[in-house]
Tab-separated table of C-alpha atoms and ligand atoms in Angstrom:
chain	number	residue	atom	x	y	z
A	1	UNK	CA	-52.346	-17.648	-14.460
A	2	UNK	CA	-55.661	-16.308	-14.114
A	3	UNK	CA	-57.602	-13.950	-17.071
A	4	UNK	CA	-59.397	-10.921	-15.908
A	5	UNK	CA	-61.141	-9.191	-18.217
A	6	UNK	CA	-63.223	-5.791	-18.270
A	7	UNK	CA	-66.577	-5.655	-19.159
A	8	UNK	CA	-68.368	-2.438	-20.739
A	9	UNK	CA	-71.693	-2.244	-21.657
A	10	UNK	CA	-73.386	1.353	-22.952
A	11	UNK	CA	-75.833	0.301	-24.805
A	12	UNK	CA	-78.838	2.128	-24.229
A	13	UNK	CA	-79.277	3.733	-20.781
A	14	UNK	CA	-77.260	1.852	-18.154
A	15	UNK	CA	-73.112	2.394	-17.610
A	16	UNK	CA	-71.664	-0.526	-16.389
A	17	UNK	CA	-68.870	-2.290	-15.954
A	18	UNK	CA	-67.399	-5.434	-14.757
A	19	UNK	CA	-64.380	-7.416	-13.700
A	20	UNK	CA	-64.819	-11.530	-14.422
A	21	UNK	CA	-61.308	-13.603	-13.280
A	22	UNK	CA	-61.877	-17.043	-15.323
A	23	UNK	CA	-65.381	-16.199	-15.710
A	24	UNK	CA	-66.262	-15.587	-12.072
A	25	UNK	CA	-67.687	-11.798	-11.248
A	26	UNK	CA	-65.236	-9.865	-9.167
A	27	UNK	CA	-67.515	-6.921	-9.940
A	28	UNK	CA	-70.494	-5.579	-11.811
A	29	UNK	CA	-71.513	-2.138	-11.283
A	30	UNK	CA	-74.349	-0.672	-13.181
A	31	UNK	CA	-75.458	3.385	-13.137
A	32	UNK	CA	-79.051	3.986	-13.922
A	33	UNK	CA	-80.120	7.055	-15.805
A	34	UNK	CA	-82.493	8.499	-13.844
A	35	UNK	CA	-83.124	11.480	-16.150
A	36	UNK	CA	-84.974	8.877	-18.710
A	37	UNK	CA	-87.957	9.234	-16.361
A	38	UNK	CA	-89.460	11.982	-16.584
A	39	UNK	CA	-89.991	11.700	-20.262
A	40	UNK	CA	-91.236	8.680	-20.111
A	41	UNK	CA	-88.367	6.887	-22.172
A	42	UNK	CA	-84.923	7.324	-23.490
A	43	UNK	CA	-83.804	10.283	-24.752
A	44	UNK	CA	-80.399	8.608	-26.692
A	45	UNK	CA	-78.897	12.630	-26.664
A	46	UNK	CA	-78.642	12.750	-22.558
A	47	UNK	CA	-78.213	8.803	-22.743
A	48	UNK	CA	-74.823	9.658	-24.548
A	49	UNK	CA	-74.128	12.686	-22.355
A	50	UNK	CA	-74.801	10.760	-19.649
A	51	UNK	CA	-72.590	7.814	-20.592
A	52	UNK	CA	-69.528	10.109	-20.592
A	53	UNK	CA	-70.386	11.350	-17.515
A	54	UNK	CA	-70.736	7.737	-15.574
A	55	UNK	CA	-68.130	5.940	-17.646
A	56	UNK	CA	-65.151	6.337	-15.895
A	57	UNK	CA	-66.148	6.594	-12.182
A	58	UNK	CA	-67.927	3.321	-13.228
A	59	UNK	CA	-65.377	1.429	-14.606
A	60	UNK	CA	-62.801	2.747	-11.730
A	61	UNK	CA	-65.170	1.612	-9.092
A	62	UNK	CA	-65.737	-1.874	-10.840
A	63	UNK	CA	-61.645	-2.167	-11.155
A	64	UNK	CA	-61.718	-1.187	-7.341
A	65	UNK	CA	-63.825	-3.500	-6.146
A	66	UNK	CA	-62.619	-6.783	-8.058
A	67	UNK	CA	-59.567	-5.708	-5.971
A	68	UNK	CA	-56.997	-5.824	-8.922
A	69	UNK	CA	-54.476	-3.615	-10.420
A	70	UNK	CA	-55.899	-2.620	-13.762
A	71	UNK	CA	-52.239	-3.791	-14.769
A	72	UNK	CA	-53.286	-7.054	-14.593
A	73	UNK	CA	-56.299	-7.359	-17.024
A	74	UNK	CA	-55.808	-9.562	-20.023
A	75	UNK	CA	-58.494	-8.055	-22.288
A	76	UNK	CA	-61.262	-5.356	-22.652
A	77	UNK	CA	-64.438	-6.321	-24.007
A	78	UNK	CA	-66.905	-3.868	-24.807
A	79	UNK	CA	-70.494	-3.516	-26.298
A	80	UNK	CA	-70.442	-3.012	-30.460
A	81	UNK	CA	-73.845	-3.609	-31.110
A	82	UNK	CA	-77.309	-3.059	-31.007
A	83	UNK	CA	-78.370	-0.178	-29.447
A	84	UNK	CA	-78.105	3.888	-29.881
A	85	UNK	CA	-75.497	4.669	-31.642
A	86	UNK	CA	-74.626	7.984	-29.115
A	87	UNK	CA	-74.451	5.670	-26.674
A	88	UNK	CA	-72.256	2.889	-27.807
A	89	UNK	CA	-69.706	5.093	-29.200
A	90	UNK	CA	-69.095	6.055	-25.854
A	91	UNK	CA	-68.065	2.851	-24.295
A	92	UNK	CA	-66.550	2.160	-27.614
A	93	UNK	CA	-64.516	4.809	-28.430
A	94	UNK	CA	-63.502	4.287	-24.118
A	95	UNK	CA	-63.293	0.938	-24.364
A	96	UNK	CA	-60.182	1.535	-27.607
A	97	UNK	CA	-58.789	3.967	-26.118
A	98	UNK	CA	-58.238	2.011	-22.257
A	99	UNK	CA	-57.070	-1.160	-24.528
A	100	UNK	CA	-54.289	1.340	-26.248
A	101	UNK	CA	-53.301	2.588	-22.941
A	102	UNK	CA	-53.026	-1.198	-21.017
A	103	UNK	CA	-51.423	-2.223	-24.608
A	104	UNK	CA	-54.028	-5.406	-24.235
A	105	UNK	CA	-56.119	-6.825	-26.608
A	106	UNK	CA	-60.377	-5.550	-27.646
A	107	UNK	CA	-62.995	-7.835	-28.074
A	108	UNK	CA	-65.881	-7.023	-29.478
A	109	UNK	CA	-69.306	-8.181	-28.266
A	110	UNK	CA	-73.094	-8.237	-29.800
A	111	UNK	CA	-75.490	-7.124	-26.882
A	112	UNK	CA	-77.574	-9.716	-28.007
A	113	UNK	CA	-75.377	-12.910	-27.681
A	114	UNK	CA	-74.653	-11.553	-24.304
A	115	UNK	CA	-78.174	-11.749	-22.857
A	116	UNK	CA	-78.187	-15.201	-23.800
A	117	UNK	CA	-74.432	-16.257	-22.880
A	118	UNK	CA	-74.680	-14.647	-19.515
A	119	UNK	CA	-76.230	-17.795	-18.377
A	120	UNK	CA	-72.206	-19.000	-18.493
A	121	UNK	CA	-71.602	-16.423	-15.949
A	122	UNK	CA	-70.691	-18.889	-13.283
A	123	UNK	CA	-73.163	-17.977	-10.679
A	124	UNK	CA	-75.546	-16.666	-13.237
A	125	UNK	CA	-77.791	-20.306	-12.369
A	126	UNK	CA	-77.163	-23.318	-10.389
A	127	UNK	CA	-77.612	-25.507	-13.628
A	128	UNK	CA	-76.183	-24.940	-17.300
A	129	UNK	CA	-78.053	-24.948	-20.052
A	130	UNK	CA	-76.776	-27.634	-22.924
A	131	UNK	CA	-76.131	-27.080	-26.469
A	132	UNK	CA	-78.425	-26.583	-28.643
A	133	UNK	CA	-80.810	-24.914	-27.151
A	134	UNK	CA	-83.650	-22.479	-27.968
A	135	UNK	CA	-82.354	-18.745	-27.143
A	136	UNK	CA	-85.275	-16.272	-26.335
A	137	UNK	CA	-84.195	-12.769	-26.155
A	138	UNK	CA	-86.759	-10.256	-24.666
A	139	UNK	CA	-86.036	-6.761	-24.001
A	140	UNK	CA	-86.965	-3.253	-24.410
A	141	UNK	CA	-85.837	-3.343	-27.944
A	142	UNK	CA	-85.336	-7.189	-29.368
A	143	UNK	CA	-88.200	-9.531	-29.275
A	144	UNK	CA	-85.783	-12.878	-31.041
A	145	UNK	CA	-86.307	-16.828	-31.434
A	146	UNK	CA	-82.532	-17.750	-31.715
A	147	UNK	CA	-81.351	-21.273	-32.778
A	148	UNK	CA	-78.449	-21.695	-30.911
A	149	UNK	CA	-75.974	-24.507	-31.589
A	150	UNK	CA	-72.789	-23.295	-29.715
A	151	UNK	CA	-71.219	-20.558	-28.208
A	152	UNK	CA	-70.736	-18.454	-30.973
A	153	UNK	CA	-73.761	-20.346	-33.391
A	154	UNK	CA	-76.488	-18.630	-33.469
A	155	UNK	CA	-79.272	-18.161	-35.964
A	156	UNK	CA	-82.458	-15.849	-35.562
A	157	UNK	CA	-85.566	-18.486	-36.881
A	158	UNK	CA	-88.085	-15.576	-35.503
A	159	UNK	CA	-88.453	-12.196	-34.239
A	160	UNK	CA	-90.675	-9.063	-33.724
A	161	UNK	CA	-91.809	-7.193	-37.449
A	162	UNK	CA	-92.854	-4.249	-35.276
A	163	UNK	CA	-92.915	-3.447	-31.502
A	164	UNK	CA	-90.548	-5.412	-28.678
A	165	UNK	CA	-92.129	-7.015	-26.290
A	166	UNK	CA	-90.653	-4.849	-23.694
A	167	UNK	CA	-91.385	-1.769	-25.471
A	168	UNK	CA	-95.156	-3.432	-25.410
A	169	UNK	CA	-95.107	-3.409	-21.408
A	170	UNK	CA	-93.662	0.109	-21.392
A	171	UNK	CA	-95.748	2.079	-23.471
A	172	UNK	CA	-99.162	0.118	-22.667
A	173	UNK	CA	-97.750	0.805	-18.887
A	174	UNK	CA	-97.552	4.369	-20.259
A	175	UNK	CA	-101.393	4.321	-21.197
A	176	UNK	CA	-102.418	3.789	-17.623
A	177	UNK	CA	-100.442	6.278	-16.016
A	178	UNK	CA	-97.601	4.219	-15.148
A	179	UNK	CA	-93.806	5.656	-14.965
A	180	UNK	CA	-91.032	4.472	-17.243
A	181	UNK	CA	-90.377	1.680	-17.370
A	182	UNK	CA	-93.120	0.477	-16.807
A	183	UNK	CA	-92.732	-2.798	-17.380
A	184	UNK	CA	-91.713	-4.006	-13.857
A	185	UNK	CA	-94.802	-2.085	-12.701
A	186	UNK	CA	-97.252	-4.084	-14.588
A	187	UNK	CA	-95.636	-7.027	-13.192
A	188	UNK	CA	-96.016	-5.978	-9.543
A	189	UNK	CA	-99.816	-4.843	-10.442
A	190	UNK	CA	-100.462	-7.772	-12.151
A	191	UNK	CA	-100.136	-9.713	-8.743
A	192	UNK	CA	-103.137	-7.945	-7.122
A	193	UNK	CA	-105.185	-7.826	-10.480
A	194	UNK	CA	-107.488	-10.789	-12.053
A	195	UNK	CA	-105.925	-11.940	-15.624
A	196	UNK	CA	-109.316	-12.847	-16.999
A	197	UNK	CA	-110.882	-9.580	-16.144
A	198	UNK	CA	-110.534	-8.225	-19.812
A	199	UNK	CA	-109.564	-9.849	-23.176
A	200	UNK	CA	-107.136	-7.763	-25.745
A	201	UNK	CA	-107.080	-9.908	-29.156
A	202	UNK	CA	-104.061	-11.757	-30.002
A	203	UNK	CA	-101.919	-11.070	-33.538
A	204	UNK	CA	-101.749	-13.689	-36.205
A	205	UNK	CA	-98.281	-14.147	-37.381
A	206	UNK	CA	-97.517	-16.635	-39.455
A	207	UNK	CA	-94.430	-19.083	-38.578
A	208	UNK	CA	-91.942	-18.164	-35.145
A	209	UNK	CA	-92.775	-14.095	-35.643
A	210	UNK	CA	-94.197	-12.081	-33.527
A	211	UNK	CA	-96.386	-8.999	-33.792
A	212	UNK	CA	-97.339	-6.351	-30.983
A	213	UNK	CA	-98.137	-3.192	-32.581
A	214	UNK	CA	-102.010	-4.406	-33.069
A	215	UNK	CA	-101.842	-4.930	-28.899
A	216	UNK	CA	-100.750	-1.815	-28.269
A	217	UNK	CA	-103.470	-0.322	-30.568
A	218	UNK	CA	-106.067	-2.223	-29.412
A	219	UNK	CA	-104.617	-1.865	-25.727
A	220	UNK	CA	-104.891	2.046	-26.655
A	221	UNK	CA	-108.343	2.076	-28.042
A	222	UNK	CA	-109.960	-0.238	-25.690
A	223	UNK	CA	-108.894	1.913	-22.305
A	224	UNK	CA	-109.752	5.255	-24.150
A	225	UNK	CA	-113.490	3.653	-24.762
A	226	UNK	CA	-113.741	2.987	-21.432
A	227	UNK	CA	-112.736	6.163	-20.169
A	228	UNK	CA	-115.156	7.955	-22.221
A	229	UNK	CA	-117.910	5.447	-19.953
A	230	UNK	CA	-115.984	5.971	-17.081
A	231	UNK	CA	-114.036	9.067	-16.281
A	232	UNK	CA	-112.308	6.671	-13.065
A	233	UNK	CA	-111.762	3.821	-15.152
A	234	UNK	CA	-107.863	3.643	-15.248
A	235	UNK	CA	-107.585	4.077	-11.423
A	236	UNK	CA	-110.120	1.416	-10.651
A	237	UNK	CA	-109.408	-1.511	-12.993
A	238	UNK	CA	-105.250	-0.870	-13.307
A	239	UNK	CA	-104.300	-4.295	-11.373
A	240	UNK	CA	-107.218	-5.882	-13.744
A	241	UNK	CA	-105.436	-3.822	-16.968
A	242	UNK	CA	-101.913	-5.032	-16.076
A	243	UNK	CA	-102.760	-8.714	-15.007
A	244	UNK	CA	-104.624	-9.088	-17.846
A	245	UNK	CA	-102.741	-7.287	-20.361
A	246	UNK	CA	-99.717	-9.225	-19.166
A	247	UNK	CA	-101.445	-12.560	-19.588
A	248	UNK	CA	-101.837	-11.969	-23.431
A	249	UNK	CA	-98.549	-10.977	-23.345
A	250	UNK	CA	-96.969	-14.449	-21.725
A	251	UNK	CA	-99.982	-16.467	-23.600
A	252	UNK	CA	-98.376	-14.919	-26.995
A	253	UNK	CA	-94.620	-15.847	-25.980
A	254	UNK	CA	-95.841	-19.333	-25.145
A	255	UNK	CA	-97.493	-19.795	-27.984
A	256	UNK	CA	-94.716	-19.025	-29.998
A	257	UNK	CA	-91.705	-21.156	-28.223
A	258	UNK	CA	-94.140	-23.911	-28.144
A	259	UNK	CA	-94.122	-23.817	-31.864
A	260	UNK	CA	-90.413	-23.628	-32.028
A	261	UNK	CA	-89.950	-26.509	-29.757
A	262	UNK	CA	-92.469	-28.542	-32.404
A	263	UNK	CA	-90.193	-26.784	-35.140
A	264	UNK	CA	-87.216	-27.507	-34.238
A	265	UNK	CA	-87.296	-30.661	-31.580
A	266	UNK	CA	-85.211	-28.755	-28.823
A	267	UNK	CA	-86.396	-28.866	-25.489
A	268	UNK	CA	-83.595	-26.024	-23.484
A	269	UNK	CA	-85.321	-23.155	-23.540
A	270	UNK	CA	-82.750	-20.107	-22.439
A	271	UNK	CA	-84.367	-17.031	-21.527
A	272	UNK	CA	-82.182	-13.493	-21.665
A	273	UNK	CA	-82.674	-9.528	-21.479
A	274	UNK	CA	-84.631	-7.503	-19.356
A	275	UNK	CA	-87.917	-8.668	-20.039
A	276	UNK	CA	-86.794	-12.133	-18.586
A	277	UNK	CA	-87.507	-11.336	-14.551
A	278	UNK	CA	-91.070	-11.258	-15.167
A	279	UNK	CA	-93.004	-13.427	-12.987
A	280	UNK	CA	-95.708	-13.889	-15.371
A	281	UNK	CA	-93.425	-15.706	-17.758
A	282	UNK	CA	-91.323	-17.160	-15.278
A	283	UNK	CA	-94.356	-19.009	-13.779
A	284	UNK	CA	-95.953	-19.922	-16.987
A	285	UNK	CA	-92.504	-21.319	-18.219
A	286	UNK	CA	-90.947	-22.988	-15.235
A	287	UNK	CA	-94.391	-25.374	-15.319
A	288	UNK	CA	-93.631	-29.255	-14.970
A	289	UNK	CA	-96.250	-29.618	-17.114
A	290	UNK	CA	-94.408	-27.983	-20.167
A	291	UNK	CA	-92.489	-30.607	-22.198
A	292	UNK	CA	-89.632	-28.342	-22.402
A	293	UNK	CA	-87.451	-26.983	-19.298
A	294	UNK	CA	-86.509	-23.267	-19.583
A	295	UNK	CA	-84.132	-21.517	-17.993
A	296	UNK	CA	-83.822	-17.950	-16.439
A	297	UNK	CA	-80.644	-16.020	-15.389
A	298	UNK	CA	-80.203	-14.676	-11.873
A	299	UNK	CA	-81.954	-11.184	-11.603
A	300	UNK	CA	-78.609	-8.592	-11.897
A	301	UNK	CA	-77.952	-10.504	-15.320
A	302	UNK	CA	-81.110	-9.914	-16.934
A	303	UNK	CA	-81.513	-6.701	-17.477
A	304	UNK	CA	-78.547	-4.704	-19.437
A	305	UNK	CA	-74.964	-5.495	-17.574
A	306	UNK	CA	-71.300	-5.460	-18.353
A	307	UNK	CA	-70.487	-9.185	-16.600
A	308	UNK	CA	-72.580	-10.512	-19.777
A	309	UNK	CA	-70.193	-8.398	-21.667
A	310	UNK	CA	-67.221	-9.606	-20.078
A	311	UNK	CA	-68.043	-13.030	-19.528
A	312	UNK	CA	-68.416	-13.320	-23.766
A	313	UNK	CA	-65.092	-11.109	-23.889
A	314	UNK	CA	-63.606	-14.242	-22.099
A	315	UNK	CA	-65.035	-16.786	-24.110
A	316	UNK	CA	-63.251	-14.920	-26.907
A	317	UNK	CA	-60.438	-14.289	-25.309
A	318	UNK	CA	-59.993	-18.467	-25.070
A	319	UNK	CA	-60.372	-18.748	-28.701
A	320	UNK	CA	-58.107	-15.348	-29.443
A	321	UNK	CA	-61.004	-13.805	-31.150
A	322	UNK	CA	-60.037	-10.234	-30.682
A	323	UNK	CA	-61.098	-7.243	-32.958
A	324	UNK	CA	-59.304	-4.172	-34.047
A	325	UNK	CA	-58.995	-0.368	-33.275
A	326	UNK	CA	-60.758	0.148	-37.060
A	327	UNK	CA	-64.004	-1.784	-35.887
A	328	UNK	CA	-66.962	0.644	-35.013
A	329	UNK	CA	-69.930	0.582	-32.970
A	330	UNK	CA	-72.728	-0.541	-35.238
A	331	UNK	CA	-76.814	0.512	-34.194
A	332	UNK	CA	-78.050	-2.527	-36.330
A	333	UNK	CA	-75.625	-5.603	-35.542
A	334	UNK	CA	-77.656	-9.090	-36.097
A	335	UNK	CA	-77.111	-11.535	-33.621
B	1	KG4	O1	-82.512	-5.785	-21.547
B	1	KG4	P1	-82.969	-4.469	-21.008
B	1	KG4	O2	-82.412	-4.015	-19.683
B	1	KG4	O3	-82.658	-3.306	-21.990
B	1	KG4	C1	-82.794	-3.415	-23.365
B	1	KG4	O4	-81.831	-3.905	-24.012
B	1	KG4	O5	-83.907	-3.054	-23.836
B	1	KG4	O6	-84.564	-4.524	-20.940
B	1	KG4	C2	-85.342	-3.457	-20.476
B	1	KG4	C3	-86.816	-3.807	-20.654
B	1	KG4	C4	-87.762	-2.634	-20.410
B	1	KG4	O7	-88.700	-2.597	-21.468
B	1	KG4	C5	-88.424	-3.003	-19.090
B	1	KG4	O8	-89.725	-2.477	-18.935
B	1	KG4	C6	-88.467	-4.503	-19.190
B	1	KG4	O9	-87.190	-4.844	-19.720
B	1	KG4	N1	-88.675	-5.180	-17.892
B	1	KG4	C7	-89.792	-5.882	-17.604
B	1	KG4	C8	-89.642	-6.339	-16.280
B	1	KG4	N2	-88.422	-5.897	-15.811
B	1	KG4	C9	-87.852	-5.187	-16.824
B	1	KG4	N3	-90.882	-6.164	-18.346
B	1	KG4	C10	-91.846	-6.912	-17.776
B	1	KG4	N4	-91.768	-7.387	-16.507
B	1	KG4	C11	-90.694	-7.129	-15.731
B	1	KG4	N5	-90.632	-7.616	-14.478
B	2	ZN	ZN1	-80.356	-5.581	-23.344
């Protein structure tokens, strides 16, 4: 007998939901909150009013189009942790309530363990990553080093003590004029721009932490300077900005896993979260000159999605590791 299970990730600012049957996507729908944009990040009170509003056409849709009855899912898994709390109580408290209704079993699932388990997804990438391997979550809120041994061993050997690396690309992205988030935008700049053109100083953090609050500042400071020289500044040199703020950006990740791969003697390097489609760090990783081999997930399961959600639901769901009504959604939940 096949197991379909239900994926649903609120997190932050994306409603989605997905259908896996034996870990294979039927579905995956995500809805984007526009709204976010024109306050140039997430405001978690209309993230959670907007949750409610997408959850159940979303789901519905993603039940649809896997072509089932929802009779015949197994399980529900749903986000508990990190995020906004607004937001995850949503899909949580809809996630309980669906599970009551079906009378099947809820499985709980850390956010975080998803970005990096999605590569089991079975058409997340044409090769599998092997255990253990070095798990590197980058988003807009988790900058994390994660020793991972199996499936459900995981350790944290280094993370951010300020900023996310993602929040680093928004709000310097935010400095130049650029919309939220800005992050893919620097990206796409960075193409046209020369990485050399300017040099931002790099943090000193001792061991596998990272630090990118003195970037930002000095990202902050050094545009306003020029400015003042140069009323035109931003719309001459943004390519320039972006390639080269993005270089110190990929030089400081690389610096980093290197140090973990010295550290710890693991060469799989397993890249997750939205942060993870950038070309920069793609390029600068995927080098056969690196004595490690990293890999990326497909694009759709990078950035936040329910099918990572699900697909962990199902690896619980083999073990029978399901949770209870009682558990809540949980802002802070380490990896
Ligand atoms: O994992 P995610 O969808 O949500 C969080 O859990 O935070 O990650 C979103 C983050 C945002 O900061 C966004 O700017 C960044 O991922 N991002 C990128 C790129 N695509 C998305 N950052 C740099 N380059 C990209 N191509
Ligand atoms: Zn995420």
């Amino acid at each position: 007998m096949p197991t379909y299970i239900l994926g649903i990730e609120s997190s932050c600012d994306d409603t989605s939901a997905s259908v896996l049957c034996d870990g294979k996507v039927l579905s995956n729908l995500v809805a984007n909150q526009e709204i976010h944009k024109s306050y140039g990040g997430v405001v978690p009170e209309l993230a959670s009013r907007a949750h409610q509003q997408n959850i159940i056409p979303v789901v519905n849709q993603a039940i649809l189009k896997a072509n089932i009855d929802k009779k015949q899912l197994n399980a529900i898994a749903y986000t508990r942790g990190p995020g906004l709390l607004g937001s995850l109580l949503v899909g949580s408290s809809f996630s309980k309530s669906l599970s009551m209704g079906l009378e099947v079993p809820i499985i709980e699932v850390n956010h975080m363990q998803a970005h990096l388990l999605a590569h089991f997804i079975e058409d997340c990438n044409t090769e599998k990553p092997e255990f253990p391997f070095i798990g590197v979550t980058i988003s807009g809120g988790h900058t994390q080093i994660v020793l991972v041994k199996d499936y459900f061993d995981m350790k944290v050997i280094g993370e951010t003590l300020d900023d996310a690396i993602g929040e680093t690309f928004d709000k310097c992205g935010k400095m130049m004029g650029l919309s939220y988030p800005a992050g893919p935008l620097v990206d796409k700049n960075s193409k046209l721009g020369d990485a050399e053109k300017f040099k931002f100083t790099k943090p000193k953090v001792a061991g596998l932490n990272f630090s990118f609050s003195g970037l930002k500042t000095g990202f902050h400071r050094f545009i306003e300077n020029k400015i003042r020289e140069e009323e035109n500044f931003l719309s001459i040199e943004t390519n320039n900005l972006c390639a080269s703020l993005q270089k110190t950006i990929v030089d400081i990740l690389y610096e980093k896993i290197n140090s973990a791969v010295q550290e710890t003697g693991i060469k799989n390097i397993v890249f997750g979260g939205g942060v993870s489609c950038n070309t920069g760090i793609i390029e600068r990783f995927k080098n056969d000159n690196n004595n490690f081999k990293a890999f990326f997930p497909k694009f759709e399961y990078t950035t936040d999605n329910a099918a990572m959600i699900a697909m962990v639901g199902y690896l619980k769901y083999l073990n029978s590791d399901f949770s209870n009504l009682k558990e809540g959604a949980k802002a802070r939940y380490k990896i």
